[in-house]
mmCIF file of C-alpha atoms and ligand atoms in Angstrom:
data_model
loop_
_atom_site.group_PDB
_atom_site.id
_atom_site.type_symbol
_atom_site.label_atom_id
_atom_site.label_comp_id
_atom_site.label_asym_id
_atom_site.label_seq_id
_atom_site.Cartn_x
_atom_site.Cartn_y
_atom_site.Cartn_z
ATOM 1 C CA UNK A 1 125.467 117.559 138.330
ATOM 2 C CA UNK A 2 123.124 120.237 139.922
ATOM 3 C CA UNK A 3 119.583 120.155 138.597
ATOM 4 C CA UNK A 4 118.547 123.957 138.525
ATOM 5 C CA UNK A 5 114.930 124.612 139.934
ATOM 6 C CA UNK A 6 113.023 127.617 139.006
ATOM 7 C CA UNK A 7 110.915 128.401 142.063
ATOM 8 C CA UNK A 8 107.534 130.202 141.096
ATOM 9 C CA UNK A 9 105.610 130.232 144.597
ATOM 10 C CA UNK A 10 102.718 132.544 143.387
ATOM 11 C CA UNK A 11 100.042 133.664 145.293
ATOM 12 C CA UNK A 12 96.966 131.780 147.402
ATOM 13 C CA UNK A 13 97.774 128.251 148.171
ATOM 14 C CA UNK A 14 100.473 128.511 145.610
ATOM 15 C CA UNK A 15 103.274 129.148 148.398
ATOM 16 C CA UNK A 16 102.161 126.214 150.731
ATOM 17 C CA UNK A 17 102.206 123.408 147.569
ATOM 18 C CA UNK A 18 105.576 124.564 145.854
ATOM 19 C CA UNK A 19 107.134 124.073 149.693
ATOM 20 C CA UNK A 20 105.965 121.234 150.032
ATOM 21 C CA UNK A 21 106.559 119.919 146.606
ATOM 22 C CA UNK A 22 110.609 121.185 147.856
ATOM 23 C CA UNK A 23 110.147 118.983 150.905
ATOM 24 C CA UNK A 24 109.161 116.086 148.934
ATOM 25 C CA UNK A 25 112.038 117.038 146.237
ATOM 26 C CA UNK A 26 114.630 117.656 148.986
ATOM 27 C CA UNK A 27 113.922 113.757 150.750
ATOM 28 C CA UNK A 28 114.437 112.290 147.007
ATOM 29 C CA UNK A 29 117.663 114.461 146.596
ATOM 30 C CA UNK A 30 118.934 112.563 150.118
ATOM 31 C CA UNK A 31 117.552 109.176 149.021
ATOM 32 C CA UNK A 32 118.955 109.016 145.539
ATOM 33 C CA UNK A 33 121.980 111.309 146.432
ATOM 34 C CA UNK A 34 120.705 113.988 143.770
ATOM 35 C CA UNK A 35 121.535 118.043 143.393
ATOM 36 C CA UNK A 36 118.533 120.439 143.110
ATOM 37 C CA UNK A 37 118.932 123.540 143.608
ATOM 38 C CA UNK A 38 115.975 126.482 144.080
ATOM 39 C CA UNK A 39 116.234 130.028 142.444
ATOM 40 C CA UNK A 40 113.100 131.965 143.631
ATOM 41 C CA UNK A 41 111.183 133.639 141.451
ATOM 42 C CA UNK A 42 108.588 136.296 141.576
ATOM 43 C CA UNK A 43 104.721 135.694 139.875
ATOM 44 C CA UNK A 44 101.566 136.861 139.639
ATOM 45 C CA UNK A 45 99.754 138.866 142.515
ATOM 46 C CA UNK A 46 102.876 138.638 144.708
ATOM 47 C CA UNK A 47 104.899 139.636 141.340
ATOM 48 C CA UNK A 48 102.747 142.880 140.015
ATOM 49 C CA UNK A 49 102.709 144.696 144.234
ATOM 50 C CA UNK A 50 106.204 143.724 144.773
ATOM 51 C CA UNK A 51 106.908 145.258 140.515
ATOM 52 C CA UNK A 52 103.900 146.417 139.132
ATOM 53 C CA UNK A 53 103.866 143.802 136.288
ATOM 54 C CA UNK A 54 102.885 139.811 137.265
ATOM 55 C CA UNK A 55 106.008 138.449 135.198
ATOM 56 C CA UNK A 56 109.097 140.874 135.880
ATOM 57 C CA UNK A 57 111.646 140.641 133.541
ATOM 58 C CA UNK A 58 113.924 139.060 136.132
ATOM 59 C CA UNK A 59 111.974 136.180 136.351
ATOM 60 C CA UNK A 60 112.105 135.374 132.818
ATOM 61 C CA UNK A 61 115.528 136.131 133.058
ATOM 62 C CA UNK A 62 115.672 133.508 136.443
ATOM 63 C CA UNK A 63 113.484 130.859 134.438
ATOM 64 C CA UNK A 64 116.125 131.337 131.141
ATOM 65 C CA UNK A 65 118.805 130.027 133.378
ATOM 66 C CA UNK A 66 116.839 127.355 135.150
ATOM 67 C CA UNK A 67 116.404 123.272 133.436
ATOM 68 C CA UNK A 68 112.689 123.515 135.009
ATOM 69 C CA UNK A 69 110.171 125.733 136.487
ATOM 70 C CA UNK A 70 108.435 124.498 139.799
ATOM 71 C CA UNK A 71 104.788 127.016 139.681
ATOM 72 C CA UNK A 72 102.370 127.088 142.546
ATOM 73 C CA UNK A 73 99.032 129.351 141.311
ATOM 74 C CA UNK A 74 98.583 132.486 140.873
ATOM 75 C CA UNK A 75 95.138 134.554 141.198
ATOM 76 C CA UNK A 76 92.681 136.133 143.901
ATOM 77 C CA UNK A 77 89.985 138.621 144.097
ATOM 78 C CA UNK A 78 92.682 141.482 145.191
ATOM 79 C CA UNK A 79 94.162 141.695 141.910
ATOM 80 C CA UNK A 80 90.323 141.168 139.598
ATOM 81 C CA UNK A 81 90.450 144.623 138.710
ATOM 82 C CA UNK A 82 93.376 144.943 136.847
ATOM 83 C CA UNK A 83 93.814 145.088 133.082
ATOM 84 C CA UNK A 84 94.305 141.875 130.884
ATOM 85 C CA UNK A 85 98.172 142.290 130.934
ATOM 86 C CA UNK A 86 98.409 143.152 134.806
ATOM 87 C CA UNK A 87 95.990 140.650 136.036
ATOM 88 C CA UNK A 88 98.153 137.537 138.165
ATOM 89 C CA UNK A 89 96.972 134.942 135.276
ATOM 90 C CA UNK A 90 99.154 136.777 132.962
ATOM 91 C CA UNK A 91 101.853 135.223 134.504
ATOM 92 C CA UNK A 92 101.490 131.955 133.843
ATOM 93 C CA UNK A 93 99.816 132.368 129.902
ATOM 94 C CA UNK A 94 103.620 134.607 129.324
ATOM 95 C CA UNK A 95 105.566 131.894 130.894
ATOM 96 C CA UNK A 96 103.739 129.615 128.714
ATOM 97 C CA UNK A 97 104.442 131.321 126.049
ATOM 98 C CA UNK A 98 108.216 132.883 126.565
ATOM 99 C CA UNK A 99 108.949 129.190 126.793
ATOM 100 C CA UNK A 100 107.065 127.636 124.108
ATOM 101 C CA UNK A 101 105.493 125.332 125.984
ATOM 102 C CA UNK A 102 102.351 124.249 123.391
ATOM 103 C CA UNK A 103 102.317 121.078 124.954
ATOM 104 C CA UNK A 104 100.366 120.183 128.110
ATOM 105 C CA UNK A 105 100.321 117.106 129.975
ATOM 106 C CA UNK A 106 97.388 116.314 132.607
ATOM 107 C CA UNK A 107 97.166 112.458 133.841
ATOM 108 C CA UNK A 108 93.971 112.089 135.553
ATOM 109 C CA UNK A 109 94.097 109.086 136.732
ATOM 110 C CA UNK A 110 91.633 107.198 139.772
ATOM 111 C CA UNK A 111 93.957 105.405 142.182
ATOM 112 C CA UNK A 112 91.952 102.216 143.238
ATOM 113 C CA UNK A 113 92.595 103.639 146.944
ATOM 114 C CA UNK A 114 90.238 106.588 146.182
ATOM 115 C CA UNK A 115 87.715 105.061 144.424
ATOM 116 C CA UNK A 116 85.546 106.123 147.377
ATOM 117 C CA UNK A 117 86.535 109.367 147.211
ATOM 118 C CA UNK A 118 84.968 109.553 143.013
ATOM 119 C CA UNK A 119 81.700 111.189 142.875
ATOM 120 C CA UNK A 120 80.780 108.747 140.058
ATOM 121 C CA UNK A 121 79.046 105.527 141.552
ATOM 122 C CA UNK A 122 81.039 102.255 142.054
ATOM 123 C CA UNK A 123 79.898 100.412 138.561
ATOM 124 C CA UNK A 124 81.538 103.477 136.772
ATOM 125 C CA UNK A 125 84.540 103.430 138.519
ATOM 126 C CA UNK A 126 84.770 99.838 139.424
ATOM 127 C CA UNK A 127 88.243 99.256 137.299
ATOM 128 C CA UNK A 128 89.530 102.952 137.877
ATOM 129 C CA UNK A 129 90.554 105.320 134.947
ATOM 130 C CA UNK A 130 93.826 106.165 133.386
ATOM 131 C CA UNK A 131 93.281 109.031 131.079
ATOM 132 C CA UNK A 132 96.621 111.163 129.590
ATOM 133 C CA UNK A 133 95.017 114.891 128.939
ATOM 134 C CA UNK A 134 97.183 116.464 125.857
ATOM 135 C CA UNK A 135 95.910 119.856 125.833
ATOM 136 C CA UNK A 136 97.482 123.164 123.140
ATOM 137 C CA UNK A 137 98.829 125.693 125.219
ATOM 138 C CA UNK A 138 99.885 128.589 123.512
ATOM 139 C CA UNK A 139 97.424 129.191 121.009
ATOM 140 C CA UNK A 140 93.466 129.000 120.270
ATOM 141 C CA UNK A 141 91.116 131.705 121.599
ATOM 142 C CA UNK A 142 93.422 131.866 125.043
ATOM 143 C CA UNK A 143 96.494 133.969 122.902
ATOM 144 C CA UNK A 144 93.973 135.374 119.945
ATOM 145 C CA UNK A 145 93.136 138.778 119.389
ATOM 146 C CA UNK A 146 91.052 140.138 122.224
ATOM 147 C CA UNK A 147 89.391 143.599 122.328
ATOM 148 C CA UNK A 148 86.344 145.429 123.834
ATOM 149 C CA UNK A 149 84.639 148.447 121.988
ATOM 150 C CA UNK A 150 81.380 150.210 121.762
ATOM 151 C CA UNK A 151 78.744 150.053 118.924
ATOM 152 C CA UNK A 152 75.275 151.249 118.686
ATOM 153 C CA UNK A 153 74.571 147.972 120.777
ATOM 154 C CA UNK A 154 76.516 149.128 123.792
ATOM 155 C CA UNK A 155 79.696 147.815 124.453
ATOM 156 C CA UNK A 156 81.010 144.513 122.568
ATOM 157 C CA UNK A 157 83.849 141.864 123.351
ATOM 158 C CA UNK A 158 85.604 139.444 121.114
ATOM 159 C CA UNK A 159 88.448 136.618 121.932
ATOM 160 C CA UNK A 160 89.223 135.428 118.687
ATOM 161 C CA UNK A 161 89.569 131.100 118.307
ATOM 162 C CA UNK A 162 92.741 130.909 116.320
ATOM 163 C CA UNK A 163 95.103 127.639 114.929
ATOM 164 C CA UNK A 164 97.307 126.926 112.666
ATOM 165 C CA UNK A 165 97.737 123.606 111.058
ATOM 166 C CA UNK A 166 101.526 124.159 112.320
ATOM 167 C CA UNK A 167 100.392 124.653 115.428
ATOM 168 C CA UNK A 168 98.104 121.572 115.471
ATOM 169 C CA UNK A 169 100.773 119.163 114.015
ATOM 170 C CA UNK A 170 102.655 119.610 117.341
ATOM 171 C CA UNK A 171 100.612 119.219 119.614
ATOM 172 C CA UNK A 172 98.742 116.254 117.327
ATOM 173 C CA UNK A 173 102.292 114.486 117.762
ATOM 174 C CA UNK A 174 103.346 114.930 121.539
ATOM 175 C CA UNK A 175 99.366 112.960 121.874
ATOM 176 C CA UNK A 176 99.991 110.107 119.432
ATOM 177 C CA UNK A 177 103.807 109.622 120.802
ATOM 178 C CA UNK A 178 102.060 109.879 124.401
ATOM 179 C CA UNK A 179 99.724 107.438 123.556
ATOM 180 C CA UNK A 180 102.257 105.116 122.029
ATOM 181 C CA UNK A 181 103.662 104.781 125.227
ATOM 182 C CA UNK A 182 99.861 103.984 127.020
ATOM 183 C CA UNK A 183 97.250 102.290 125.048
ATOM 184 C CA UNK A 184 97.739 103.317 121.845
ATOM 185 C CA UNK A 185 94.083 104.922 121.293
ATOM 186 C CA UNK A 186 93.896 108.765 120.963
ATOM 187 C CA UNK A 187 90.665 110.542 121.392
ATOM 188 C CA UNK A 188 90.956 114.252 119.519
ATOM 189 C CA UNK A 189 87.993 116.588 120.989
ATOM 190 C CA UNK A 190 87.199 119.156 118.868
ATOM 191 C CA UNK A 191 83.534 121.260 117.931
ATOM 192 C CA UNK A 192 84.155 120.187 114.365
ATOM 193 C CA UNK A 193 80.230 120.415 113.603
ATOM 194 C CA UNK A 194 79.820 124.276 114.211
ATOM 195 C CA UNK A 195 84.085 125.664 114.201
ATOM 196 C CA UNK A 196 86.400 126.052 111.536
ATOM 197 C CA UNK A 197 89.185 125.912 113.895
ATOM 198 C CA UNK A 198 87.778 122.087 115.024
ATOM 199 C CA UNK A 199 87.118 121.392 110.994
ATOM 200 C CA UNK A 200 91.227 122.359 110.310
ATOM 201 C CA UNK A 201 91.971 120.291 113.775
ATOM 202 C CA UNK A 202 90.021 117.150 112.455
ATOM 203 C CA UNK A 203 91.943 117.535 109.207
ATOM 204 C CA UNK A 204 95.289 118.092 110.494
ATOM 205 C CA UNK A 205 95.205 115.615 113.679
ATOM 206 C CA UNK A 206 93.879 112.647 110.489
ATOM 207 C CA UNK A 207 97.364 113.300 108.707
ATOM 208 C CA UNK A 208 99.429 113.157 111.688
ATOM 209 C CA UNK A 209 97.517 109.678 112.693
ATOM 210 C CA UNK A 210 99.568 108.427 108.844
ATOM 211 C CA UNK A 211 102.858 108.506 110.848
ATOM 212 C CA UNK A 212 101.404 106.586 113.643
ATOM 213 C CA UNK A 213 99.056 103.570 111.765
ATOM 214 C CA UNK A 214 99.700 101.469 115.240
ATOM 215 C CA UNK A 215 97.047 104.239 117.332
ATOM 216 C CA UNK A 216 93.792 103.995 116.734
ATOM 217 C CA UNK A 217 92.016 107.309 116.447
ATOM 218 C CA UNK A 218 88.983 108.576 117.404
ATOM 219 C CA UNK A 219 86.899 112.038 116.800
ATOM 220 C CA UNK A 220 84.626 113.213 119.740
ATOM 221 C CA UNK A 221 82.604 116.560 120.010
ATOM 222 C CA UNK A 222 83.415 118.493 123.253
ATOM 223 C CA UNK A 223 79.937 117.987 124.382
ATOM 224 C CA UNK A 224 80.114 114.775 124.116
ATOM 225 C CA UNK A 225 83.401 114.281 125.959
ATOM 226 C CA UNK A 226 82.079 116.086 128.701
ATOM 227 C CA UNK A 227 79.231 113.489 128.774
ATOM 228 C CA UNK A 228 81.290 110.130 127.974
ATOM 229 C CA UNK A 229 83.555 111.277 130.940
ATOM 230 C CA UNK A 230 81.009 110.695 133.697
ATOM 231 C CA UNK A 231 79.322 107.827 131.657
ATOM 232 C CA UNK A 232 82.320 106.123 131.125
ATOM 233 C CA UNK A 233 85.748 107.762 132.337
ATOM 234 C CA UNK A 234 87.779 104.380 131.520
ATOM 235 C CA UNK A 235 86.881 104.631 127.595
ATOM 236 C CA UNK A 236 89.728 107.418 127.623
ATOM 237 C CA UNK A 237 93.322 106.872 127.475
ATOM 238 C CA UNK A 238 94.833 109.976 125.605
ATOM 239 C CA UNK A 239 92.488 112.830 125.022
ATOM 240 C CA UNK A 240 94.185 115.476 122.271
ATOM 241 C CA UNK A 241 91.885 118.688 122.818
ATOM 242 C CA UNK A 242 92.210 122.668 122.157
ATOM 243 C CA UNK A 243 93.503 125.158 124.870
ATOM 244 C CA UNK A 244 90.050 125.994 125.803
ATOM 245 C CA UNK A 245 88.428 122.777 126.056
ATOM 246 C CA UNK A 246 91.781 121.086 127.985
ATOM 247 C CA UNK A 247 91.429 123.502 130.201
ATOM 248 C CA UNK A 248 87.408 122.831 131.269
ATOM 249 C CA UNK A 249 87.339 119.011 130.573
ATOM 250 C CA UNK A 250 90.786 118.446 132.817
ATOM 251 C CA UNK A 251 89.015 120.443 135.497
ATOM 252 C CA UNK A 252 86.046 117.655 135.639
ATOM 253 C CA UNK A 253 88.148 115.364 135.126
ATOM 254 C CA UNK A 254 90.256 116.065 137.976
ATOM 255 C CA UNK A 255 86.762 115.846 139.696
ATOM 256 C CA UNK A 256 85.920 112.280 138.751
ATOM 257 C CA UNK A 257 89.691 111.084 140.383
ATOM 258 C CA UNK A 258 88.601 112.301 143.815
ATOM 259 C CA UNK A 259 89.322 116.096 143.866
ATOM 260 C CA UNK A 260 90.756 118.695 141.944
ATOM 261 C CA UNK A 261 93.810 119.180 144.160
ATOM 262 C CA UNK A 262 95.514 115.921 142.834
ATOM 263 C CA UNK A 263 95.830 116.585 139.335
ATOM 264 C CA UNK A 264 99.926 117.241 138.381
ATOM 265 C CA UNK A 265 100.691 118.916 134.713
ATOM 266 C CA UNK A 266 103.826 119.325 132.773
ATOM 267 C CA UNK A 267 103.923 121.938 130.428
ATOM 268 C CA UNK A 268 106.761 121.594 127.615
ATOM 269 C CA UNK A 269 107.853 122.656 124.102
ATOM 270 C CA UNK A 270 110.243 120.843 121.944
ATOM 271 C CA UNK A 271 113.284 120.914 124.546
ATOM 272 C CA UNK A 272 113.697 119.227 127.776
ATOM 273 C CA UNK A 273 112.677 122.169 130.051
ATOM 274 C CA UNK A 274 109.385 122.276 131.214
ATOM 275 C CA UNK A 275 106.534 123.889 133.992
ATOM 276 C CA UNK A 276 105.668 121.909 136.473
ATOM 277 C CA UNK A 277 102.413 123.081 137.919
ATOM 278 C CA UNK A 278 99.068 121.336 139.752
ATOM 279 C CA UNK A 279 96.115 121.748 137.748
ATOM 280 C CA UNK A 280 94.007 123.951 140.440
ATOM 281 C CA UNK A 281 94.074 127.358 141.142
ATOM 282 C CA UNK A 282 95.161 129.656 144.059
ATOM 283 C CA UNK A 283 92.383 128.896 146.192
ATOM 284 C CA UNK A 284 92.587 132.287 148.017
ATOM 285 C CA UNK A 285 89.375 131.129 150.575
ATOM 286 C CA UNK A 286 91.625 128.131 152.212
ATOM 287 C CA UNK A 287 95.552 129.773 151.666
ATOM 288 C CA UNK A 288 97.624 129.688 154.780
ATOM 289 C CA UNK A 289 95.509 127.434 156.649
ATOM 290 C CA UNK A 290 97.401 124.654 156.428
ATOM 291 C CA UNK A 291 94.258 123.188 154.619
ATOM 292 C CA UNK A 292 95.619 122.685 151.235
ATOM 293 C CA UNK A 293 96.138 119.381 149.393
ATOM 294 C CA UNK A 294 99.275 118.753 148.072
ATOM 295 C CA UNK A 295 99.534 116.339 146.011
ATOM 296 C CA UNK A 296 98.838 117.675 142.623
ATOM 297 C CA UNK A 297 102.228 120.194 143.495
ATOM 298 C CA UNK A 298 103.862 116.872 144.675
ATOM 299 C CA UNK A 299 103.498 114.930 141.617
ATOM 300 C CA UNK A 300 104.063 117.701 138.814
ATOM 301 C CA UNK A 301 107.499 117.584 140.859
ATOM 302 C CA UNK A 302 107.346 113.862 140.022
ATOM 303 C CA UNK A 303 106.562 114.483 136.511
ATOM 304 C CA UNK A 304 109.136 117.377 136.593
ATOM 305 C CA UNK A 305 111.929 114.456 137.331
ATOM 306 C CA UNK A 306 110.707 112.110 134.511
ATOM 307 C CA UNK A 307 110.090 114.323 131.373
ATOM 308 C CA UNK A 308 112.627 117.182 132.123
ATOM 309 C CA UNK A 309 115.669 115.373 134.376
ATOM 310 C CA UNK A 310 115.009 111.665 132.949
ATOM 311 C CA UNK A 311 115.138 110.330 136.446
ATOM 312 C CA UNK A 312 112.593 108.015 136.069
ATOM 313 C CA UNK A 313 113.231 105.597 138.916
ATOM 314 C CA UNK A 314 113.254 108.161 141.399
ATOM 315 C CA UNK A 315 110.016 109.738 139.724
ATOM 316 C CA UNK A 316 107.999 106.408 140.453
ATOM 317 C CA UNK A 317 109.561 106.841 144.144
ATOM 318 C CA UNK A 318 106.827 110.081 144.344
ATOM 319 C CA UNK A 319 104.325 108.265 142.879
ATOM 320 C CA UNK A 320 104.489 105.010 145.021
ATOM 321 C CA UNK A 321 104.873 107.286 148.129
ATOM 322 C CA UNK A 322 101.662 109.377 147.375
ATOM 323 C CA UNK A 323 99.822 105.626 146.788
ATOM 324 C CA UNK A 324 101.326 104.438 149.588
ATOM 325 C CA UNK A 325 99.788 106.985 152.105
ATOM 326 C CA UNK A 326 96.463 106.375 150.285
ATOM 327 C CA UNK A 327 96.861 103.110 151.409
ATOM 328 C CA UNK A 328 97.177 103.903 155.177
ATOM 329 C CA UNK A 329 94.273 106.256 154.776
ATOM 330 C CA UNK A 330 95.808 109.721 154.919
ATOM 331 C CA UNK A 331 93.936 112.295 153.369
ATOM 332 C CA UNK A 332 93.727 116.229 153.312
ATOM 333 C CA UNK A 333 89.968 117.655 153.717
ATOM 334 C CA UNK A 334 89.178 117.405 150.243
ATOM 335 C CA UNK A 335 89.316 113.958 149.718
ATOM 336 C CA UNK A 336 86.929 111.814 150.875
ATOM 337 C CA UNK A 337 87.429 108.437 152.017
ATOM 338 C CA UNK A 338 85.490 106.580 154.118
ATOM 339 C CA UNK A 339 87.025 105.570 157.837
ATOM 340 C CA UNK A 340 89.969 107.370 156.372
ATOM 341 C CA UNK A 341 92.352 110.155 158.704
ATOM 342 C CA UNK A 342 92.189 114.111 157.788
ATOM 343 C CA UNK A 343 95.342 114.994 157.687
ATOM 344 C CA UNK A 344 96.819 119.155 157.083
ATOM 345 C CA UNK A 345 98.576 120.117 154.343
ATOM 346 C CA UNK A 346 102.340 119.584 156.073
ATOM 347 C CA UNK A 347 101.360 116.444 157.666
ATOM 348 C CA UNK A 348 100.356 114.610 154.496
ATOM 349 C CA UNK A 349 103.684 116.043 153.006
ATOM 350 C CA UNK A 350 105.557 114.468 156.190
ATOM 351 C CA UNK A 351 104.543 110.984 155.683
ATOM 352 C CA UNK A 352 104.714 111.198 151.832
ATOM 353 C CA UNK A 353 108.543 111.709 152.191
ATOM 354 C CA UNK A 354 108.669 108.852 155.096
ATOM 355 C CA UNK A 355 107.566 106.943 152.282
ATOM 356 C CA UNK A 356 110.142 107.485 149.363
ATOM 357 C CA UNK A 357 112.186 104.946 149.190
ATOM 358 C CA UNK A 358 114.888 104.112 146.570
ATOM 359 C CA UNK A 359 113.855 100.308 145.711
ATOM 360 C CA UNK A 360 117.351 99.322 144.259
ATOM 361 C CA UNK A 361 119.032 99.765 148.124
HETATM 362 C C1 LIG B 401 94.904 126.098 134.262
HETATM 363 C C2 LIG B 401 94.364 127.408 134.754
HETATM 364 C C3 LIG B 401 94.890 128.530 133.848
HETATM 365 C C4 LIG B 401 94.406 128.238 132.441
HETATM 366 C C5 LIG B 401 94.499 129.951 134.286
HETATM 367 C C6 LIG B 401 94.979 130.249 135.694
HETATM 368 C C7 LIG B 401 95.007 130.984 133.346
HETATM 369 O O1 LIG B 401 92.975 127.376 134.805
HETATM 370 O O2 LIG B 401 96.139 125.951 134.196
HETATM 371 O O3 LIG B 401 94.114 125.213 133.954
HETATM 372 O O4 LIG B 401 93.261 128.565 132.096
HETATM 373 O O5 LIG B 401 95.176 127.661 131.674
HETATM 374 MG MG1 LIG B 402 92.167 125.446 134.426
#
């Protein structure tokens, strides 16, 4: 059987991760005797000047025939300008969408190898952190009704904060099936004291908790999360939060586990088919320079093989390799460990494929 790959390169770094994320998928494929094969497709920036629109209709066509979706990032100051609907980011929110993928995973998760490389003293980090982000991704204030006009007061904006309790069921039950899998405790972030949005979240996410009487729940205001995460990151094991405040408390999270370019996410709806994307952005300032870290690209691969192939075995094969290169102290630049080795962006890829190994042989 031929697993069919999606290839969304992107623009920035995105190019430079999503080939080495192939690399890394290729060496498993030889190890474990697997079939992937790679159908390029065109997104963002790179999309919209080879098309003049960031998500051709080929590529959703592409992506309709694919099991998965392999995405780099897409952005950069060239393409700020444009409209809402031109603009590179509207590639990835209408892939999102087209596919129905509400439901976002982000692990953040401090490898004891790296707990150098935390900016969070020792004490708070001294037994690492394993936190499972479930963030909404199709709906809230990121796919509500936007519009700018002019009043008496000059021009005016609104991006309207919308859910349904639908919408919130979902996405309530991928966190408490998630967490029944981890530690069984569920932390739902939400601004329940000023939004109605966070007041029908509260509601809906306590009737979903019924089916699942084995979690224990918990109710945090985002402000708060923001806080507890520094104070105490291992408190967390799943956090069930909005599109808009996933997005900004997985960003400092990523922080807290070293740097932001280590963070994997799988993006999925009901089905098996799934994006597979790191967590950062297209970096435009370091793209090219063989500067880039990896690992995030290498490890939504990983997560690519587990939630959308099933191959779980040969998922824990990435994951071991990327600890296992921690362990010899191999690092790109934005990592820091001390008395460890600076590696490039190809040369941490290299020895993260020496390392996969299929543990049954
Ligand atoms: C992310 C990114 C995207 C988002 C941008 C690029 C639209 O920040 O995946 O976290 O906000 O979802
Ligand atoms: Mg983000």
């Amino acid at each position: 059987m031929t697993y069919r790959i999606a290839v969304a390169r992107g623009d920035g770094v995105g190019p430079e991760v999503v080939e080495s994320a192939m690399q890394i998928l290729d060496r498993v494929s030889q190890v474990f005797g697997l079939d992937f094969s790679y159908h390029d497709v065109l997104v963002g920036g790179a999309a919209y000047d080879a098309t003049g629109s960031p998500l051709p209709e080929a590529t959703l066509k592409t992506v309709d025939s694919c099991d998965s979706i392999l995405f780099g990032a897409v952005g950069g100051d060239k393409w700020d300008g444009l409209p809402h609907e031109l603009r590179p980011e509207a590639a990835i929110l209408g892939l999102r969408k087209a596919m129905k993928a509400y439901s976002n995973l982000r692990p953040g998760i401090l490898y004891p190898q790296l707990k150098e490389a935390s900016p969070l003293k020792n004490h708070i980090v001294e037994n690492g952190f394993d936190i499972c982000v479930v963030r909404e991704l199709t709906g809230g204030i990121y796919f509500g009704r936007k519009r700018t006009w002019e009043d008496e007061n000059g021009e005016r904006a609104e991006d309207v904060e919308e859910y349904s309790s639908m919408e919130i069921e979902r996405i309530a039950r991928k966190a408490f099936q998630a967490a029944m899998g981890r530690r069984k405790k569920v932390t739902s972030v939400d601004k329940a004291n000023v939004l109605h949005t966070s007041r029908l979240w509260r509601k809906v996410v306590e009737e979903v908790h019924l089916d699942y009487p084995e979690v224990e729940l918990f109710h945090m205001y985002i402000d708060n999360a923001c806080m507890q995460a520094v104070r105490n990151p291992s408190q967390f094991d799943v956090i069930l939060t909005s599109n808009i405040f996933g997005d900004i408390l997985s960003d400092e999270i990523s922080m807290l586990t070293g740097s932001i370019g280590l963070l994997p996410s799988a993006s999925m709806g009901d089905g098996k088919r799934g994006i597979y994307e790191p967590i950062h952005g297209s970096a435009p300032t370091i793209a090219g320079q063989d500067r880039v870290n990896p690992i995030g690209t290498i490890l939504s691969a990983s997560m690519m093989l587990e939630h959308s192939f099933g191959l779980t075995r040969e998922a824990r094969s990435i994951e071991s390799a990327v600890k296992k290169v921690f362990e010899e102290k191999y690092h790109t630049e934005d990592v820091f460990m001390e008395g460890g080795k600076t590696v490039g962006t190809q040369e941490i890829t290299r020895l993260i494929a020496k390392n996969i190994e299929n543990g049954a042989n």
